[in-house]
Coordinates of C-alpha atoms and ligand atoms in Angstrom, one line a residue:
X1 CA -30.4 -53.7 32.0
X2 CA -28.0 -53.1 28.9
X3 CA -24.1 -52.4 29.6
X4 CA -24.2 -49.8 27.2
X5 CA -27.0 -48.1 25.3
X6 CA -25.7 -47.5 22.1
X7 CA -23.6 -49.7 20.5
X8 CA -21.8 -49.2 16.7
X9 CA -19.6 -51.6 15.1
X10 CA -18.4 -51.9 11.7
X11 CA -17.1 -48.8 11.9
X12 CA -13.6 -47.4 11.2
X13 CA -12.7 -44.6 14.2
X14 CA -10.3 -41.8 13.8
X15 CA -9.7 -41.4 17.5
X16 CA -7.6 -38.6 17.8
X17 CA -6.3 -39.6 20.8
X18 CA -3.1 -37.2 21.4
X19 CA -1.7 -40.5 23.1
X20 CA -1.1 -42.1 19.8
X21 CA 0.6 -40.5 16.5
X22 CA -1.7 -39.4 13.5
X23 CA -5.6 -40.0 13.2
X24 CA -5.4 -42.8 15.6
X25 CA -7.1 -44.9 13.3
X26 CA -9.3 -48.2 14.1
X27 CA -10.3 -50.7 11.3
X28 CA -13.3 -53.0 11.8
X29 CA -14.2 -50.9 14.9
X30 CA -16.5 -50.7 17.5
X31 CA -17.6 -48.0 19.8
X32 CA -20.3 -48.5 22.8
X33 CA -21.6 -45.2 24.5
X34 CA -23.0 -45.2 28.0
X35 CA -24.8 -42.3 29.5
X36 CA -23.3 -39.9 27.2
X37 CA -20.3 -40.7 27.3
X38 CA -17.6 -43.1 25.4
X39 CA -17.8 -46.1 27.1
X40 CA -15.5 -48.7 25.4
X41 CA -13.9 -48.0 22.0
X42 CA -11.5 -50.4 19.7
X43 CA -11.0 -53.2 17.6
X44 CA -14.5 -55.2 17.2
X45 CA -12.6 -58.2 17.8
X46 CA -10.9 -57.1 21.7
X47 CA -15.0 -55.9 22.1
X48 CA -16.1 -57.3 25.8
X49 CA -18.7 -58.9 26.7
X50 CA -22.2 -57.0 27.2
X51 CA -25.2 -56.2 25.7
X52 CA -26.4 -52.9 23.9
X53 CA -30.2 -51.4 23.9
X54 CA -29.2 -50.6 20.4
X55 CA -26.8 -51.7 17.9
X56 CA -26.0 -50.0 14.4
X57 CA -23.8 -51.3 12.0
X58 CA -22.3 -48.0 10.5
X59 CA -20.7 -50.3 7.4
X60 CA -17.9 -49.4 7.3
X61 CA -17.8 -45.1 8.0
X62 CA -16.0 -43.0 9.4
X63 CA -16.4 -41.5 13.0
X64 CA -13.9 -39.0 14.2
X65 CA -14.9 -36.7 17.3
X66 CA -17.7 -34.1 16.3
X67 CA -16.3 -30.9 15.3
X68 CA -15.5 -27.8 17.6
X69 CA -15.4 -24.3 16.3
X70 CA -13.7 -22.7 18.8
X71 CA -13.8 -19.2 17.6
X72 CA -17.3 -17.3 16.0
X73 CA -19.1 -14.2 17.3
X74 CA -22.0 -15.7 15.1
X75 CA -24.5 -13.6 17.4
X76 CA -24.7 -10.0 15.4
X77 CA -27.4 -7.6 13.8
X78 CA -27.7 -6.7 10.3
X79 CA -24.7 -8.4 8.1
X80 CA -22.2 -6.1 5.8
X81 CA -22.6 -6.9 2.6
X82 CA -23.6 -3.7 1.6
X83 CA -20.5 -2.5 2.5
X84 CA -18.9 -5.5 0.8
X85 CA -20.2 -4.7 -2.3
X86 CA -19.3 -1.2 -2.3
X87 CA -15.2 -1.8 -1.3
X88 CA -15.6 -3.9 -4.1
X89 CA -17.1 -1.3 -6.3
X90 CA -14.3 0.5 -5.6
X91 CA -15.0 2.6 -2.3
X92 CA -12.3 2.9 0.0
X93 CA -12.4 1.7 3.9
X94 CA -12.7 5.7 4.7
X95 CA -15.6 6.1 2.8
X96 CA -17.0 3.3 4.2
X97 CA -16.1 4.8 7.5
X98 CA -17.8 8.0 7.1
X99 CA -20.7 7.2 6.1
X100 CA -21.1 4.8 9.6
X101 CA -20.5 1.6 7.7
X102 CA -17.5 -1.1 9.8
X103 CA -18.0 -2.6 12.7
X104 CA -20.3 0.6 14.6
X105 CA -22.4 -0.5 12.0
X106 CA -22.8 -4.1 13.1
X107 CA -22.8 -2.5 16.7
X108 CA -25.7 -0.2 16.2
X109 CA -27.6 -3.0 14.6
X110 CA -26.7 -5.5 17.4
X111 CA -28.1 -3.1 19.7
X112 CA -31.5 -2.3 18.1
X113 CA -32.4 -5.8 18.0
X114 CA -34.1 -7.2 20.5
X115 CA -33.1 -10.7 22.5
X116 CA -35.1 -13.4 20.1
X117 CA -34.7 -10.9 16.8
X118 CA -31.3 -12.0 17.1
X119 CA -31.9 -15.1 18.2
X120 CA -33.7 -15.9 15.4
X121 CA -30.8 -14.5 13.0
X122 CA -28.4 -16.5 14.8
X123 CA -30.1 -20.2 14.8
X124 CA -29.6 -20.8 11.1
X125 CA -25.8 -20.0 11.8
X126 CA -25.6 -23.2 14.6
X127 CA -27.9 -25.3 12.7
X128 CA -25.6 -24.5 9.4
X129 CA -22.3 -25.7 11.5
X130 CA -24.4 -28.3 13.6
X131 CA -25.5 -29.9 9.5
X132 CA -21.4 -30.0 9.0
X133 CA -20.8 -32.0 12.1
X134 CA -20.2 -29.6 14.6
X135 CA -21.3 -30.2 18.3
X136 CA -19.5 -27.5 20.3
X137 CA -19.3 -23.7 19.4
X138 CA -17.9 -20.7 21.2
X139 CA -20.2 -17.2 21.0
X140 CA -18.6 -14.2 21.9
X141 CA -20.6 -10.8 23.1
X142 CA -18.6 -7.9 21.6
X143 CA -21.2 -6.1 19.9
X144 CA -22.8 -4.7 22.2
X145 CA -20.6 -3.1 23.9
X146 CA -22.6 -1.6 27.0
X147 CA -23.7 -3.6 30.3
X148 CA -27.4 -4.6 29.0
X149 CA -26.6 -5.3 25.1
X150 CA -22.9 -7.4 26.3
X151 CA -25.4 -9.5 28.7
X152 CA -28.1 -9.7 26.2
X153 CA -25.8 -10.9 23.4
X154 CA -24.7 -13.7 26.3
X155 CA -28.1 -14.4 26.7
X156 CA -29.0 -15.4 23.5
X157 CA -25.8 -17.5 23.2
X158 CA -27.1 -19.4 26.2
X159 CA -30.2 -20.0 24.7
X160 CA -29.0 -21.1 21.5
X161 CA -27.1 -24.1 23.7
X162 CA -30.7 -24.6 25.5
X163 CA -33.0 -24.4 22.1
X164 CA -30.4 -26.8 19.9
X165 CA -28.3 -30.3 20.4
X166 CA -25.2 -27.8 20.1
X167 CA -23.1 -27.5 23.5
X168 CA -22.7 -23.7 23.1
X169 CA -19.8 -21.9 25.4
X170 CA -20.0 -18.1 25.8
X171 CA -17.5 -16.1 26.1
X172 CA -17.6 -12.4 27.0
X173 CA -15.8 -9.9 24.5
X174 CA -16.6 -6.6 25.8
X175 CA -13.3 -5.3 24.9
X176 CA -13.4 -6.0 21.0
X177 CA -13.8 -2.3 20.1
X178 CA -14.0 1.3 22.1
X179 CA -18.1 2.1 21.8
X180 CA -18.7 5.1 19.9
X181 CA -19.9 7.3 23.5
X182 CA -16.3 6.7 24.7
X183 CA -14.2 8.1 21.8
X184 CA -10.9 9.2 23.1
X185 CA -12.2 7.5 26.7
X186 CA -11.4 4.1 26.2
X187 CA -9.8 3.7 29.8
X188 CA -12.9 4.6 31.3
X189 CA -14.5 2.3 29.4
X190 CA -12.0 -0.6 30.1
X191 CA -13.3 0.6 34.2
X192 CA -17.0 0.2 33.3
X193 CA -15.7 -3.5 31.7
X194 CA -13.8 -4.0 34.5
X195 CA -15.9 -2.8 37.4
X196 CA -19.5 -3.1 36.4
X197 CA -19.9 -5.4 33.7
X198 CA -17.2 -8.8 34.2
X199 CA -19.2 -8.7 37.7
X200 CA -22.4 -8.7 35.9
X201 CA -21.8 -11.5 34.4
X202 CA -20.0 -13.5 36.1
X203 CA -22.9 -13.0 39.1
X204 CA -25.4 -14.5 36.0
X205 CA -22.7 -17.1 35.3
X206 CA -23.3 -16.2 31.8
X207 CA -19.5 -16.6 29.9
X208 CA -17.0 -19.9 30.3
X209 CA -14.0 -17.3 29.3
X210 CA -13.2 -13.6 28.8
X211 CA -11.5 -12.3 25.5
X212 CA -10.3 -9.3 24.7
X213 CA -8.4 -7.3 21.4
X214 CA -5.2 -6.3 21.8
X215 CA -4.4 -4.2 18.2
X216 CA -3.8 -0.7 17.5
X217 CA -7.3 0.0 16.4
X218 CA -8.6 -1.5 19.8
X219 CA -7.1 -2.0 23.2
X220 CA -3.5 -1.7 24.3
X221 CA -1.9 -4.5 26.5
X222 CA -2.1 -2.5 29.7
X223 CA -5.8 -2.2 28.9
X224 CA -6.4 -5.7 28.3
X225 CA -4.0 -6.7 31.3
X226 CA -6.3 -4.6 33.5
X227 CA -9.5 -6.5 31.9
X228 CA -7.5 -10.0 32.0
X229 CA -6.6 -9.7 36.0
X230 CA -10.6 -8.6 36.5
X231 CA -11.5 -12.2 34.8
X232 CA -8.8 -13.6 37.1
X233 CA -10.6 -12.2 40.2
X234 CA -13.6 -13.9 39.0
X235 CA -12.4 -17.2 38.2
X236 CA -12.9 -16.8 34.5
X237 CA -10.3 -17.9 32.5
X238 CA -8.6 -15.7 29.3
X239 CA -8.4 -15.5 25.7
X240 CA -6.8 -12.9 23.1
X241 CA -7.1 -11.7 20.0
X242 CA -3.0 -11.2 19.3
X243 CA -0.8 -9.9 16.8
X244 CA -3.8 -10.0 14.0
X245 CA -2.9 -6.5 12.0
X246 CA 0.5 -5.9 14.2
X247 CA 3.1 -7.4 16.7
X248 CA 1.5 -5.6 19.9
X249 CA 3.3 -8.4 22.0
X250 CA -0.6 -10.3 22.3
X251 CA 1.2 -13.7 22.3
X252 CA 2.9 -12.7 25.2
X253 CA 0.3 -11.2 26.9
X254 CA -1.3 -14.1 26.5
X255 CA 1.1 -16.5 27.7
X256 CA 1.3 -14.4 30.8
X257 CA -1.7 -15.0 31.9
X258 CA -1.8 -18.6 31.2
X259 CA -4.7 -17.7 28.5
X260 CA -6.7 -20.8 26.9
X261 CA -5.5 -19.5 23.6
X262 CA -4.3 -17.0 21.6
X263 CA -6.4 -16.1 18.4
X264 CA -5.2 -14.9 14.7
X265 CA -1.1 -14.7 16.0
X266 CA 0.2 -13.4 12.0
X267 CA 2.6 -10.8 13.0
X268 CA 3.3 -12.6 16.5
X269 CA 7.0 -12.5 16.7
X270 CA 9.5 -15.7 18.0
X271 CA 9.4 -14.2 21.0
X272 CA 5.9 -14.4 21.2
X273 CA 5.7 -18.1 19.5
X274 CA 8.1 -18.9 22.8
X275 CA 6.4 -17.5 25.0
X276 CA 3.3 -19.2 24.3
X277 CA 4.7 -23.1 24.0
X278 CA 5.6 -22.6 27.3
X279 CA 2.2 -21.4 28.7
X280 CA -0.2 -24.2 27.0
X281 CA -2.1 -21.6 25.3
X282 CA -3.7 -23.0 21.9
X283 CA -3.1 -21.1 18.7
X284 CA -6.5 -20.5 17.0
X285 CA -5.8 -20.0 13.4
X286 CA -8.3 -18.0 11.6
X287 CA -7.8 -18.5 8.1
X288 CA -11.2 -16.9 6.9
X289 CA -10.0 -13.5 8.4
X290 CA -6.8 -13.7 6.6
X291 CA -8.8 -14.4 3.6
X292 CA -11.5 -11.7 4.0
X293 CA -9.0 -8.9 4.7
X294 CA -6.6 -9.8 1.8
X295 CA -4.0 -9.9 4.8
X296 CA -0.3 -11.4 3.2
X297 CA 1.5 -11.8 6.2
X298 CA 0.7 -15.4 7.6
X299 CA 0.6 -16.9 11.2
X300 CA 4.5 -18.0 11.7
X301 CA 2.8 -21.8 11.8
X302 CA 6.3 -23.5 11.1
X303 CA 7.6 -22.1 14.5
X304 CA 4.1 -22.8 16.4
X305 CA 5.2 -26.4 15.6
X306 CA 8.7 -26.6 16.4
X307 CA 8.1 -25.3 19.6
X308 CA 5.7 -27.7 20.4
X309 CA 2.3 -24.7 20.5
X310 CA -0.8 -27.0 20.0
X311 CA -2.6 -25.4 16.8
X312 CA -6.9 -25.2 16.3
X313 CA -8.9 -23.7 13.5
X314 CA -11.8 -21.9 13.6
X315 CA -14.3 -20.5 11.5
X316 CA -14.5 -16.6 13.1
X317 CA -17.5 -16.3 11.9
X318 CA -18.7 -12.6 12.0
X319 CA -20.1 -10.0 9.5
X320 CA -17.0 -7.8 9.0
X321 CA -14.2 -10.2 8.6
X322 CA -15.0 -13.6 8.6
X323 CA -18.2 -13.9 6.7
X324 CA -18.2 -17.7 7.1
X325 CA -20.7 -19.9 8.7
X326 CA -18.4 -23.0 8.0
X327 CA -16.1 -24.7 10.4
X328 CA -15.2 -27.2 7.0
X329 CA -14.2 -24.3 4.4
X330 CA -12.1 -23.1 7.6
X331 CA -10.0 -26.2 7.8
X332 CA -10.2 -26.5 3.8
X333 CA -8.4 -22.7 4.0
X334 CA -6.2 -23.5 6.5
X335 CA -4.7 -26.3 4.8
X336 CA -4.4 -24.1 1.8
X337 CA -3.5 -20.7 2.8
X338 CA -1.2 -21.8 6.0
X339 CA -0.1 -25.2 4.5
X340 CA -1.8 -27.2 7.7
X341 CA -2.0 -30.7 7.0
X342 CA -4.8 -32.5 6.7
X343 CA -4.1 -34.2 10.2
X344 CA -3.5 -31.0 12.0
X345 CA -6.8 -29.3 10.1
X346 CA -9.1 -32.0 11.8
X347 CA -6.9 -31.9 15.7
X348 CA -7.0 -28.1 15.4
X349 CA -11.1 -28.3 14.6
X350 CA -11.7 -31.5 17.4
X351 CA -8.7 -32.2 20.2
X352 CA -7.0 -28.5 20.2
X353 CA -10.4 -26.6 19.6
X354 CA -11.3 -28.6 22.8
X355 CA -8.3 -27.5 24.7
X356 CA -8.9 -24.1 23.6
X357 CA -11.9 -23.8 25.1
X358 CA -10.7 -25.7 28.5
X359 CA -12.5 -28.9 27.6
X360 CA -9.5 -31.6 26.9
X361 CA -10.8 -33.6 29.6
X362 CA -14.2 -33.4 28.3
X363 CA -14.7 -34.1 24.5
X364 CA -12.3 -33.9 21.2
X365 CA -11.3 -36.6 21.3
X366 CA -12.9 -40.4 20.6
X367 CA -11.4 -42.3 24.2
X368 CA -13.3 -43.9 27.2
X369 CA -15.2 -41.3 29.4
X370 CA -15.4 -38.6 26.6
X371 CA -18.3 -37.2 25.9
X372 CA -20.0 -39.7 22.5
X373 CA -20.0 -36.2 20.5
X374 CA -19.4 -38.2 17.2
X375 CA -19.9 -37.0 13.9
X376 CA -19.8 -40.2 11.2
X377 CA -18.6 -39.3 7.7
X378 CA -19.0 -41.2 4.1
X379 CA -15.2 -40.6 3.0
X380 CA -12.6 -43.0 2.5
X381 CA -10.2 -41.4 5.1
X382 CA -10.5 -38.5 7.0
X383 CA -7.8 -36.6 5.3
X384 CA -10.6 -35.6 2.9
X385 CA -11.9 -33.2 5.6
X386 CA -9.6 -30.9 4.8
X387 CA -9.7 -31.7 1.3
X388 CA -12.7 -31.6 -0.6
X389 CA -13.8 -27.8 -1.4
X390 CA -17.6 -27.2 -0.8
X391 CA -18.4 -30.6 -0.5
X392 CA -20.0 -32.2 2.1
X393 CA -19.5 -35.8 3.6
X394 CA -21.3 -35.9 6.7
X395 CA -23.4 -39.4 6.6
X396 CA -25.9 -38.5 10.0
Ligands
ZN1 ZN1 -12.6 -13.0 16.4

C-alpha cells in the first residue's frame, strides 16, 4: 500500500502558515496528501521516504490553500438589475422604494421560488467561485424571512455542498431585514426568530453559525442580543453585520459575544476596533458593498492592524449590494479601495476566511493534517492574486 496517495513535487507552495511571516513560501516543493488531508509538505529535498499512488510534477506552479469566501448570500430569487438600471437612469432609492423594488423585492422573489428553482439559479454562482479556486463558501438564509422559506433557503445551501466539490457552510440570517407582515412589529418578529425558528433549525442541524444586522434600517443591538444569546442556547456560534451604514456599537456587540467575525465594520469606532482584538473575532471586509453603494467612509483597516484584529475578504455576493460572484475581483478591490496588501488580500480570502468561519484547525492554510483544499495557480508569485484585474490564473 502507498504512504500517500497523491504526491506533487516541483512545485512552489505559498503555505500561509500563520507560524511563519509572509506567504510562507517553498521553492522546489513537494506536497504529499493522504486521505484528504496534507500529509507532508516542504522542501523536495527534506521529502521522506515513501511511495505515492500518484505523482504529478506541477513544474514549477504555484499552490497556495484553495480559496474561502467567507461572506455571500448567493441563494436569492430574481436579481435587481432592473432597479439598477433605473437608479442609474436617474430614479431615486424612494422611487425605487415605492414601487416595491429593494430588498422586499428580492424577498418576494426568494419566496415564490420553489427549493430546486433556486437551486438551479444558485449552482452557476458556486461553480463561478469553485472555476476561481474557491473550495469553501458560506450561504446565508435571509431572504426568506419566515420559518418555511429561512429553512428552505438552508436547504438548498446544503444541497449545493452535497450536488458540488464545494464544502458549503450555512449560516442562518433570519434577522437581515423586518418581513413586510411585521412593519412596526419587529420585536415580535425577533420572538418568532428566537422561539420558533433558531430551534427549527438547529433541531435539522441545518446552519454552522447565526448572523444577524445590526443597522438603523434593520435590528437594534438589544434585538440582535436577544437573537445572539438564542444561538448561544443552541450551541451555534455568532456573526454580525456591524457598523456598515452607522456606528451602532456592532463591533462591540460582537466582541461581546465572542462572535466568529464581524462583517463590513466602516463606521466601527476605536472603541469598537478594541473591543474586537481582544475577542478573536475576524474582520470580514466587504469591499464590493462599499463599491456598489458608492459608500466613502472606509473600514478603519489601519487600526484593525495595530491592534492585532485578524482581517478576511469576502465577495458578499447578493443582488442588492454586492452584485459579485467573484471572491478574486473582491481581493483585487480590497487591495485597491482599502489599501490591503497583496499578502493580507490572499490570508484574508484563505487563513482568516477560515477562522471566520470557525475552521482554523481545519483548512486555510497549506500545513500537515489540513485538509489538501489546494488551488494551483500559473503566476509568478502569488502577489498577482490581488493584482491582476479580471484576469484569471487558475492552472487546474
Ligand atoms: Zn452580507
Amino acid at each position: 500500500m502507498a504512504d500517500w496517495d497523491l504526491l506533487l513535487t516541483n512545485a512552489r507552495v505559498a503555505t500561509m502558515a500563520a507560524s511563519v511571516p509572509g506567504y510562507g513560501e517553498v521553492e522546489d516543493a513537494a506536497l504529499a496528501i493522504s486521505g484528504g488531508r496534507i500529509a507532508w509538505v516542504g522542501r523536495r529535498e527534506e521529502l521522506p521516504q515513501g511511495e505515492a499512488a500518484k505523482t504529478l510534477s506541477l513544474e514549477g506552479r504555484w499552490l497556495t490553500p484553495a480559496l474561502i469566501d467567507c461572506h455571500t448570500h448567493l441563494v436569492f430569487g430574481g436579481d435587481r438589475s432592473g432597479e439598477f438600471e433605473q437608479r442609474l437612469e436617474g430614479a431615486s432609492y424612494e422611487d425605487i422604494a415605492r414601487a416595491g423594488g429593494g430588498i422586499m423585492s428580492t424577498v418576494r422573489a426568494t419566496r415564490e421560488m420553489s427549493a430546486d428553482e433556486l437551486f438551479a439559479a444558485a449552482l452557476p454562482r458556486v461553480q463561478a467561485l469553485a472555476a476561481e479556486g474557491v473550495a469553501t463558501i458560506e450561504i446565508k438564509s435571509g431572504y426568506g424571512l419566515d420559518v418555511d422559506n429561512e429553512i428552505k433557503m438552508l436547504d438548498v445551501a446544503r444541497r449545493l455542498g452535497e450536488a458540488s466539490a464545494i464544502a458549503i457552510r450555512t449560516t442562518l440570517l433570519a434577522a437581515h431585514t423586518v418581513p413586510a407582515e411585521y412593519r412596526d412589529k419587529a420585536d415580535d418578529y425577533i420572538d418568532l426568530v428566537c422561539d420558533e425558528l433558531l430551534p427549527e433549525v438547529a433541531a435539522r442541524g441545518l446552519a454552522d453559525a447565526v448572523d444577524a444586522y445590526c443597522e438603523s434600517i434593520a435590528f437594534t443591538a438589544p434585538q440582535v442580543t436577544k437573537v445572539f444569546r438564542a444561538a448561544k442556547r443552541l450551541g451555534l456560534p455568532v456573526k454580525l453585520h456591524a457598523d456598515q451604514l452607522s456606528d451602532g456599537g456592532g463591533a462591540e456587540l460582537a466582541a461581546r459575544f465572542s462572535a466568529l467575525s464581524a462583517d463590513h465594520l466602516e463606521y466601527t469606532s476605536s472603541a469598537g476596533v478594541k473591543a474586537m482584538a481582544g475577542s478573536g473575532a475576524v474582520a470580514v471586509l466587504l469591499p464590493g458593498a462599499f463599491l456598489t453603494l458608492g459608500e466613502t467612509r472606509k473600514p478603519p483597516v489601519d487600526e484593525l492592524r495595530q491592534q492585532g484584529v485578524p482581517l478576511a475578504v469576502a465577495s458578499d455576493c447578493n443582488p442588492g449590494t454586492s452584485p459579485i460572484c467573484s471572491l478574486r475581483n473582491a481581493m483585487m478591490l480590497a487591495s485597491r479601495l482599502f489599501r490591503l496588501t497583496p499578502l493580507e488580500c490572499l490570508a484574508g480570502t484563505t487563513r482568516e476566511a477560515a477562522r471566520a468561519l470557525g475552521l482554523a484547525d481545519d483548512r486555510g492554510t497549506l500545513e500537515v493534517g489540513k485538509r489538501a483544499d489546494i488551488a494551483v495557480w500559473d503566476v509568478e508569485h502569488p502577489r498577482e492574486l490581488a493584482y491582476w484585474i479580471g484576469t484569471p490564473q487558475l492552472a487546474e
